[in-house]
Coordinates of C-alpha atoms and ligand atoms in Angstrom, one line a residue:
X1 CA 17.6 5.9 13.8
X2 CA 18.1 7.0 10.3
X3 CA 20.2 10.1 9.5
X4 CA 19.7 11.7 6.0
X5 CA 22.7 14.0 4.6
X6 CA 21.9 16.1 1.6
X7 CA 21.9 14.8 -2.0
X8 CA 25.2 14.5 -3.5
X9 CA 24.5 13.2 -7.1
X10 CA 21.5 11.2 -7.6
X11 CA 22.0 7.6 -8.8
X12 CA 21.0 6.3 -12.4
X13 CA 18.9 3.1 -11.8
X14 CA 16.8 1.7 -8.9
X15 CA 14.7 -1.1 -8.4
X16 CA 11.8 -1.3 -5.8
X17 CA 10.7 -4.4 -4.0
X18 CA 7.4 -6.1 -4.6
X19 CA 4.1 -4.6 -4.3
X20 CA 2.5 -4.7 -1.0
X21 CA -1.0 -4.8 -2.1
X22 CA -0.5 -7.6 -4.7
X23 CA 1.6 -9.8 -2.3
X24 CA -1.0 -9.6 0.5
X25 CA -3.8 -10.7 -2.3
X26 CA -1.1 -13.4 -3.8
X27 CA -0.8 -15.0 -0.3
X28 CA -4.5 -15.2 0.2
X29 CA -5.7 -16.2 -3.2
X30 CA -2.9 -18.8 -3.9
X31 CA -3.9 -20.3 -0.3
X32 CA -7.5 -20.6 -1.4
X33 CA -6.7 -22.2 -4.8
X34 CA -6.8 -25.7 -6.0
X35 CA -3.2 -26.4 -6.5
X36 CA 0.4 -25.2 -6.5
X37 CA 1.3 -21.6 -7.4
X38 CA 4.5 -20.0 -7.6
X39 CA 4.4 -16.4 -6.5
X40 CA 7.7 -14.6 -7.6
X41 CA 8.8 -11.2 -6.2
X42 CA 6.7 -11.4 -3.2
X43 CA 7.4 -8.5 -0.9
X44 CA 9.3 -9.7 2.4
X45 CA 8.3 -6.8 4.5
X46 CA 6.7 -7.5 7.9
X47 CA 3.1 -6.7 6.8
X48 CA 3.1 -9.2 3.9
X49 CA 5.1 -11.8 5.9
X50 CA 2.2 -11.5 8.6
X51 CA -0.5 -12.4 6.1
X52 CA 1.7 -15.3 4.6
X53 CA 2.1 -16.6 8.0
X54 CA -1.9 -16.0 8.5
X55 CA -2.6 -18.4 5.8
X56 CA 0.0 -20.9 7.1
X57 CA -1.8 -20.9 10.4
X58 CA -5.0 -21.6 8.3
X59 CA -3.3 -24.5 6.9
X60 CA -1.5 -23.3 3.7
X61 CA 1.8 -25.0 3.1
X62 CA 4.3 -22.4 1.9
X63 CA 7.9 -23.0 0.7
X64 CA 10.6 -20.5 0.1
X65 CA 12.2 -20.9 -3.2
X66 CA 14.5 -17.9 -3.3
X67 CA 15.2 -15.2 -0.9
X68 CA 17.4 -12.1 -1.6
X69 CA 18.6 -9.8 1.2
X70 CA 15.8 -7.4 0.5
X71 CA 13.9 -9.5 -1.9
X72 CA 12.8 -10.8 -4.3
X73 CA 11.2 -13.6 -2.4
X74 CA 10.2 -16.4 -4.4
X75 CA 7.5 -18.9 -3.0
X76 CA 5.6 -22.1 -3.7
X77 CA 2.0 -22.0 -2.1
X78 CA 0.0 -24.9 -1.8
X79 CA -3.7 -24.0 -2.0
X80 CA -6.2 -25.8 0.0
X81 CA -9.1 -25.7 -2.4
X82 CA -10.8 -23.1 -0.3
X83 CA -10.8 -25.6 2.7
X84 CA -8.9 -23.7 5.5
X85 CA -8.5 -25.1 8.8
X86 CA -9.0 -23.4 12.5
X87 CA -5.9 -21.7 13.4
X88 CA -4.1 -22.5 16.6
X89 CA -3.7 -19.0 18.6
X90 CA -4.4 -15.4 17.3
X91 CA -3.7 -14.3 14.1
X92 CA -1.4 -11.5 14.2
X93 CA -1.8 -8.7 11.4
X94 CA 1.1 -6.6 12.9
X95 CA 0.8 -3.1 11.6
X96 CA -1.4 -4.0 8.5
X97 CA -4.7 -2.6 7.9
X98 CA -4.8 -4.5 4.5
X99 CA -4.0 -8.0 6.1
X100 CA -6.4 -7.5 8.8
X101 CA -9.4 -6.4 6.6
X102 CA -8.7 -9.0 3.8
X103 CA -8.3 -11.9 6.2
X104 CA -11.4 -10.6 7.9
X105 CA -13.4 -11.1 4.5
X106 CA -11.9 -14.7 4.4
X107 CA -12.6 -15.5 7.8
X108 CA -16.1 -14.6 7.8
X109 CA -16.8 -17.2 5.7
X110 CA -15.0 -20.1 7.7
X111 CA -16.7 -22.6 9.8
X112 CA -14.6 -21.6 12.9
X113 CA -13.7 -19.2 15.4
X114 CA -10.7 -17.2 15.0
X115 CA -9.2 -14.0 16.5
X116 CA -7.3 -11.2 14.7
X117 CA -4.5 -9.2 16.8
X118 CA -2.5 -6.4 15.8
X119 CA 0.0 -3.7 17.1
X120 CA -1.3 -0.5 18.8
X121 CA -1.5 1.5 15.4
X122 CA -3.7 -1.3 13.8
X123 CA -5.7 -1.6 17.4
X124 CA -6.7 1.9 17.0
X125 CA -8.0 1.8 13.2
X126 CA -11.6 1.3 12.2
X127 CA -12.7 -2.0 11.6
X128 CA -16.5 -1.4 11.7
X129 CA -16.3 -0.6 7.9
X130 CA -15.5 -4.3 7.3
X131 CA -17.6 -6.0 10.3
X132 CA -20.9 -4.2 9.0
X133 CA -20.9 -5.6 5.6
X134 CA -19.5 -9.0 6.5
X135 CA -22.0 -9.1 9.6
X136 CA -24.8 -8.4 7.0
X137 CA -23.6 -11.5 4.9
X138 CA -23.9 -13.5 8.1
X139 CA -20.4 -13.4 10.1
X140 CA -20.5 -12.6 13.5
X141 CA -17.7 -10.3 14.7
X142 CA -16.7 -9.1 18.2
X143 CA -14.5 -6.0 18.3
X144 CA -12.6 -6.5 21.8
X145 CA -10.4 -3.8 21.5
X146 CA -10.1 -0.7 24.0
X147 CA -11.2 1.6 21.3
X148 CA -14.9 0.9 20.1
X149 CA -15.0 -0.9 16.8
X150 CA -11.5 -1.7 16.8
X151 CA -9.2 -4.9 17.0
X152 CA -8.7 -7.5 18.4
X153 CA -11.5 -8.9 16.5
X154 CA -13.1 -12.1 17.2
X155 CA -14.5 -13.7 14.1
X156 CA -17.4 -16.3 14.4
X157 CA -17.7 -17.4 10.5
X158 CA -20.2 -19.7 8.7
X159 CA -22.0 -20.0 5.6
X160 CA -22.4 -16.2 4.3
X161 CA -25.2 -14.9 2.4
X162 CA -24.5 -12.9 -1.0
X163 CA -24.5 -9.0 -0.3
X164 CA -25.2 -5.9 -2.5
X165 CA -23.4 -3.1 -0.6
X166 CA -22.6 0.6 -1.4
X167 CA -19.6 1.6 0.3
X168 CA -19.7 4.8 2.4
X169 CA -15.7 5.3 2.1
X170 CA -13.8 4.5 -1.0
X171 CA -11.8 1.7 0.2
X172 CA -10.1 -1.1 -1.8
X173 CA -9.6 -3.0 1.3
X174 CA -13.4 -3.0 2.2
X175 CA -14.1 -3.7 -1.4
X176 CA -11.7 -6.7 -1.3
X177 CA -12.9 -8.1 2.1
X178 CA -16.5 -8.3 0.6
X179 CA -15.4 -9.9 -2.7
X180 CA -13.3 -12.5 -0.7
X181 CA -16.2 -13.4 1.3
X182 CA -18.5 -13.2 -1.7
X183 CA -16.5 -16.0 -3.2
X184 CA -17.8 -18.5 -0.6
X185 CA -21.4 -17.2 -0.9
X186 CA -24.1 -18.8 -2.8
X187 CA -25.0 -16.2 -5.3
X188 CA -23.7 -12.8 -6.7
X189 CA -22.3 -10.4 -4.3
X190 CA -21.9 -6.8 -5.4
X191 CA -20.0 -3.8 -4.1
X192 CA -20.8 -0.3 -5.3
X193 CA -17.7 2.3 -4.9
X194 CA -18.0 5.9 -4.5
X195 CA -14.7 6.5 -6.3
X196 CA -12.5 4.1 -8.3
X197 CA -10.4 2.3 -5.7
X198 CA -7.3 0.2 -6.7
X199 CA -8.1 -3.1 -8.4
X200 CA -5.7 -5.6 -7.7
X201 CA -8.6 -7.7 -6.1
X202 CA -10.3 -7.9 -9.3
X203 CA -7.1 -8.4 -11.4
X204 CA -5.8 -11.0 -9.4
X205 CA -9.1 -12.9 -9.2
X206 CA -9.4 -13.1 -13.1
X207 CA -5.8 -14.2 -13.0
X208 CA -7.2 -17.2 -10.9
X209 CA -9.9 -18.0 -13.4
X210 CA -12.6 -16.1 -11.5
X211 CA -14.3 -13.3 -13.5
X212 CA -15.7 -10.3 -11.8
X213 CA -18.6 -8.3 -13.5
X214 CA -18.1 -4.6 -13.9
X215 CA -21.1 -2.3 -14.4
X216 CA -20.3 1.4 -13.8
X217 CA -19.4 1.6 -10.1
X218 CA -20.4 -1.6 -9.3
X219 CA -18.1 -4.9 -9.2
X220 CA -19.9 -8.1 -8.9
X221 CA -18.7 -11.8 -8.0
X222 CA -20.5 -14.9 -8.2
X223 CA -19.7 -17.2 -5.4
X224 CA -18.9 -20.9 -5.5
X225 CA -16.2 -20.6 -8.1
X226 CA -13.0 -22.2 -7.1
X227 CA -9.8 -20.2 -7.9
X228 CA -7.5 -22.3 -10.4
X229 CA -3.9 -22.4 -9.0
X230 CA -1.8 -20.2 -11.3
X231 CA 1.6 -18.4 -10.9
X232 CA 1.8 -14.9 -10.1
X233 CA 4.6 -12.3 -10.7
X234 CA 4.1 -9.7 -8.3
X235 CA 5.3 -6.2 -9.9
X236 CA 7.5 -3.6 -8.2
X237 CA 5.6 -1.4 -5.8
X238 CA 4.6 1.8 -7.4
X239 CA 4.1 3.4 -3.8
X240 CA 7.6 2.6 -3.0
X241 CA 8.8 4.0 -6.3
X242 CA 7.0 7.1 -5.3
X243 CA 10.0 8.2 -2.9
X244 CA 12.3 8.1 -5.7
X245 CA 10.0 9.8 -8.1
X246 CA 9.9 12.7 -5.8
X247 CA 13.7 12.9 -5.1
X248 CA 14.4 12.7 -8.9
X249 CA 11.7 15.1 -10.0
X250 CA 12.9 17.9 -7.7
X251 CA 16.6 17.6 -8.4
X252 CA 17.5 19.5 -11.4
X253 CA 19.7 17.6 -13.7
X254 CA 19.1 14.3 -12.7
X255 CA 17.8 11.3 -14.7
X256 CA 16.7 8.2 -12.9
X257 CA 15.1 4.7 -14.2
X258 CA 13.2 2.9 -11.7
X259 CA 12.8 -0.7 -13.2
X260 CA 9.8 -3.1 -13.2
X261 CA 7.2 -1.1 -11.5
X262 CA 3.5 -2.2 -11.4
X263 CA 1.8 0.6 -13.4
X264 CA -1.6 -0.2 -12.6
X265 CA -3.7 3.0 -13.4
X266 CA -5.6 2.8 -10.2
X267 CA -2.2 3.2 -8.5
X268 CA -0.3 5.9 -10.5
X269 CA -2.2 9.2 -10.2
X270 CA 1.0 10.5 -8.6
X271 CA 2.7 10.3 -12.2
X272 CA 0.0 12.6 -13.7
X273 CA 0.2 15.0 -10.6
X274 CA 4.1 15.2 -10.7
X275 CA 3.9 16.0 -14.1
X276 CA 1.5 18.8 -13.7
X277 CA 3.8 20.2 -11.3
X278 CA 6.4 20.3 -14.1
X279 CA 8.2 16.8 -13.8
X280 CA 9.2 15.1 -16.9
X281 CA 8.2 11.3 -16.4
X282 CA 7.9 8.6 -19.1
X283 CA 6.8 5.1 -19.0
X284 CA 8.1 1.9 -20.7
X285 CA 5.7 -0.9 -20.3
X286 CA 7.2 -4.4 -20.9
X287 CA 5.7 -7.8 -21.8
X288 CA 4.6 -9.5 -18.5
X289 CA 2.5 -12.4 -17.3
X290 CA -0.6 -11.6 -15.4
X291 CA -2.9 -8.8 -15.6
X292 CA -0.9 -6.3 -13.8
X293 CA 1.1 -4.0 -16.2
X294 CA 4.5 -3.6 -15.4
X295 CA 7.5 -1.3 -16.7
X296 CA 10.2 1.2 -16.0
X297 CA 9.5 4.9 -15.2
X298 CA 12.2 7.5 -16.2
X299 CA 12.2 10.7 -14.6
X300 CA 14.0 13.8 -15.4
X301 CA 14.6 16.5 -12.5
X302 CA 13.6 20.1 -12.9
X303 CA 11.9 22.9 -11.3
X304 CA 8.6 21.9 -9.6
X305 CA 5.4 24.2 -9.3
X306 CA 2.4 23.9 -6.6
X307 CA -0.6 22.3 -7.9
X308 CA -4.3 21.3 -6.6
X309 CA -5.0 17.7 -6.3
X310 CA -8.3 16.8 -7.9
X311 CA -10.8 14.8 -5.5
X312 CA -11.0 11.7 -8.0
X313 CA -7.1 11.5 -7.8
X314 CA -7.0 11.1 -4.2
X315 CA -7.9 7.5 -3.7
X316 CA -5.3 6.6 -6.6
X317 CA -2.3 8.3 -4.7
X318 CA -3.6 8.2 -1.4
X319 CA -0.4 6.3 0.3
X320 CA 1.7 8.8 -1.7
X321 CA 0.1 11.8 -0.1
X322 CA 3.4 12.1 2.7
X323 CA 5.9 12.2 0.0
X324 CA 3.8 14.4 -2.2
X325 CA 3.5 16.7 0.4
X326 CA 7.4 16.7 0.5
X327 CA 7.4 17.4 -3.3
X328 CA 5.0 20.3 -2.3
X329 CA 7.4 21.7 -0.1
X330 CA 10.1 21.8 -2.7
X331 CA 7.7 23.4 -5.2
X332 CA 7.2 27.1 -6.1
X333 CA 3.7 28.1 -4.9
X334 CA 0.7 26.4 -3.3
X335 CA -0.3 22.8 -3.3
X336 CA -3.7 21.9 -2.1
X337 CA -4.6 18.3 -1.2
X338 CA -7.9 18.1 0.3
X339 CA -10.8 15.4 0.1
X340 CA -8.4 13.1 1.8
X341 CA -9.8 12.7 5.2
X342 CA -8.9 8.9 5.1
X343 CA -5.4 10.0 5.8
X344 CA -6.5 10.5 9.4
X345 CA -7.1 6.6 9.8
X346 CA -4.1 5.2 8.1
X347 CA -1.0 3.9 10.2
X348 CA -1.3 7.2 12.1
X349 CA -3.1 10.4 11.6
X350 CA -0.9 11.4 8.4
X351 CA -2.4 14.6 8.0
X352 CA -1.4 15.9 11.4
X353 CA 2.1 13.9 11.1
X354 CA 2.8 15.6 8.0
X355 CA 1.5 19.2 8.8
X356 CA 3.8 19.0 12.1
X357 CA 7.0 17.7 10.5
X358 CA 6.6 19.9 7.6
X359 CA 6.4 22.8 10.2
X360 CA 9.5 21.3 12.0
X361 CA 11.5 21.6 8.8
X362 CA 10.6 25.1 8.1
X363 CA 7.5 24.6 5.6
X364 CA 4.4 26.8 5.7
X365 CA 1.3 24.8 5.7
X366 CA -2.3 25.0 6.7
X367 CA -4.1 22.3 8.2
X368 CA -7.8 21.2 7.2
X369 CA -9.9 18.2 8.5
X370 CA -9.7 16.7 5.1
X371 CA -6.1 17.8 4.0
X372 CA -3.6 20.7 3.9
X373 CA -2.4 23.3 1.8
X374 CA 1.3 23.8 1.7
X375 CA 3.3 26.7 0.4
X376 CA 6.6 25.5 -1.0
X377 CA 9.7 26.9 -2.4
X378 CA 11.6 28.1 1.0
X379 CA 14.9 26.2 1.9
X380 CA 14.3 23.3 4.1
X381 CA 15.7 23.2 7.7
X382 CA 17.4 19.9 9.2
X383 CA 15.2 18.8 12.0
X384 CA 14.4 15.6 14.1
X385 CA 11.4 13.8 12.5
X386 CA 8.5 12.1 14.7
X387 CA 7.4 9.2 12.3
X388 CA 4.6 8.2 14.9
X389 CA 5.8 4.6 14.0
X390 CA 4.4 5.1 10.4
X391 CA 6.7 3.9 7.4
X392 CA 5.6 6.2 5.0
X393 CA 6.1 9.4 7.3
X394 CA 9.7 8.3 7.9
X395 CA 10.4 7.2 4.4
X396 CA 8.7 10.6 3.1
X397 CA 11.0 12.9 5.5
X398 CA 14.1 11.0 4.5
X399 CA 13.4 12.2 1.0
X400 CA 13.2 15.7 2.6
X401 CA 16.4 15.0 4.1
X402 CA 18.2 14.8 0.6
X403 CA 17.1 18.6 0.0
X404 CA 18.5 20.1 3.0
X405 CA 21.0 22.9 2.2
X406 CA 23.1 21.8 5.2
X407 CA 22.8 19.3 8.3
X408 CA 20.8 16.2 8.4
X409 CA 17.5 15.1 8.8
X410 CA 17.2 12.7 12.0
X411 CA 14.3 10.1 12.2
X412 CA 14.8 8.5 15.5
X413 CA 11.7 5.9 15.0
X414 CA 12.7 4.5 11.6
X415 CA 12.4 0.6 12.3
X416 CA 8.8 1.0 10.9
X417 CA 10.1 1.1 7.4
X418 CA 10.6 -2.6 7.7
X419 CA 6.6 -2.9 7.4
X420 CA 6.5 -2.0 3.8
X421 CA 10.1 -1.2 2.5
X422 CA 13.0 -3.7 3.5
X423 CA 16.0 -2.3 2.0
X424 CA 15.1 1.3 1.8
X425 CA 18.2 2.8 3.7
X426 CA 20.6 1.0 1.7
X427 CA 18.8 2.2 -1.7
X428 CA 18.7 5.7 -0.1
X429 CA 22.5 5.7 0.4
X430 CA 23.4 4.5 -3.0
X431 CA 20.9 6.7 -4.7
X432 CA 22.2 9.7 -2.7
X433 CA 25.8 9.3 -3.8
X434 CA 25.3 8.4 -7.4
X435 CA 25.3 4.7 -7.3
X436 CA 22.7 2.1 -9.0
X437 CA 20.2 0.8 -6.3
X438 CA 19.6 -2.8 -7.4
X439 CA 17.9 -5.6 -5.0
X440 CA 19.7 -8.5 -6.1
Ligands
S3P501 C1 -4.5 -0.9 0.3 C2 -5.8 0.1 0.2 C3 -5.5 1.4 0.6 C4 -4.2 1.6 1.0 C5 -3.5 0.8 1.7 C6 -3.4 -0.8 0.8 C7 -5.1 -2.2 -0.2 O1 -6.4 1.5 1.8 O2 -4.1 2.8 1.6 O3 -2.1 1.0 1.8 O4 -3.9 -3.1 -0.5 O5 -6.1 -2.5 -0.6 P1 -8.1 1.8 1.8 O6 -8.6 0.6 1.0 O7 -8.3 1.6 3.1 O8 -8.3 3.1 1.2

């Protein structure tokens, strides 16, 4: 249970834990590599630890070098030179769609049978989107879930054929699953994406010495290349920084620096949107190793106004929509978030969850099949929030709690926050009361 009281004075500096998307990929690619890799700032959240554990079940050796209370987690991962072994028992991906879909790509190409399981939320999420292309590459999937096309997934892998595949939905997870399977195929595998999606897989493949080819909306990888062991520095998670970006942007007189955040442009559309809403945001990029840009974000709070989210922005802020909706509730006028139907198949139906919780705190909002239109500017009301076990719903409405004129926001089902953001509650209390929120 999380109870959030109104903001006293926003703290000046904050660090966010490691990036979730990059941590999943680092565990997988380091495990496939030809030697020893040091991965620093790995996100010690349930989702990423599940993927790390999955790689251990597949024969990868992992040693913890350092672990702070909320991160950073530094790891030594001994790669298998792309030779995984059959797991004992099921592979439990917990709550993580990324974990399950990326692992499905790897397992599609393995000469053994495996079974991917997950929690109730994950067992209701569509897996046909990876089973179809991976099936075309030659893998055999059986979706054993109660809901058609859903986990548990039994995977009978083997030698895979290269594929040329046009994705019907803009999904980095699907793209990554196909590229990972393509690493094992004899020839060139190409994914065609309908819109630009996060490109961490392509960047990290190049860190491991594997070049992808880019041609307009096509991304290709030639199979048979061995990932060369390298060290990976995981940037701070931009999606975790989004909660504080909104908190700072909407509180007049505040000035917040968020340190060491990933600034990959396929993730940062929220910065563009918040600037359009009137926030003053600057970034200071640092020197860093690897291909992911990293830097500080500095936000000055002010009065926000509503905006319209452009279709091309949606994939690059998809995980930030719950907290963007809170920003919209705090802004003057209307904010339109459409073309975001994918939100219905995230950890929960995020359109319905956001709309219902916004209404519960007194915000006017119209629901559409593909999004919502929010009319902001009225004072928020204290309420009990239903997170539906979705970490980003819980955290977004915790941020709304900072802006209550009185009372407190109560979030009974808040344990889910640990799937992506260990330490969130401590950082929230520090930032709410004017203190620095560092992780170590
Ligand atoms: C992710 C991709 C996105 C995002 C998810 C993480 C990834 O999902 O919502 O939280 O790490 O590739 P889709 O690719 O399904 O849109």
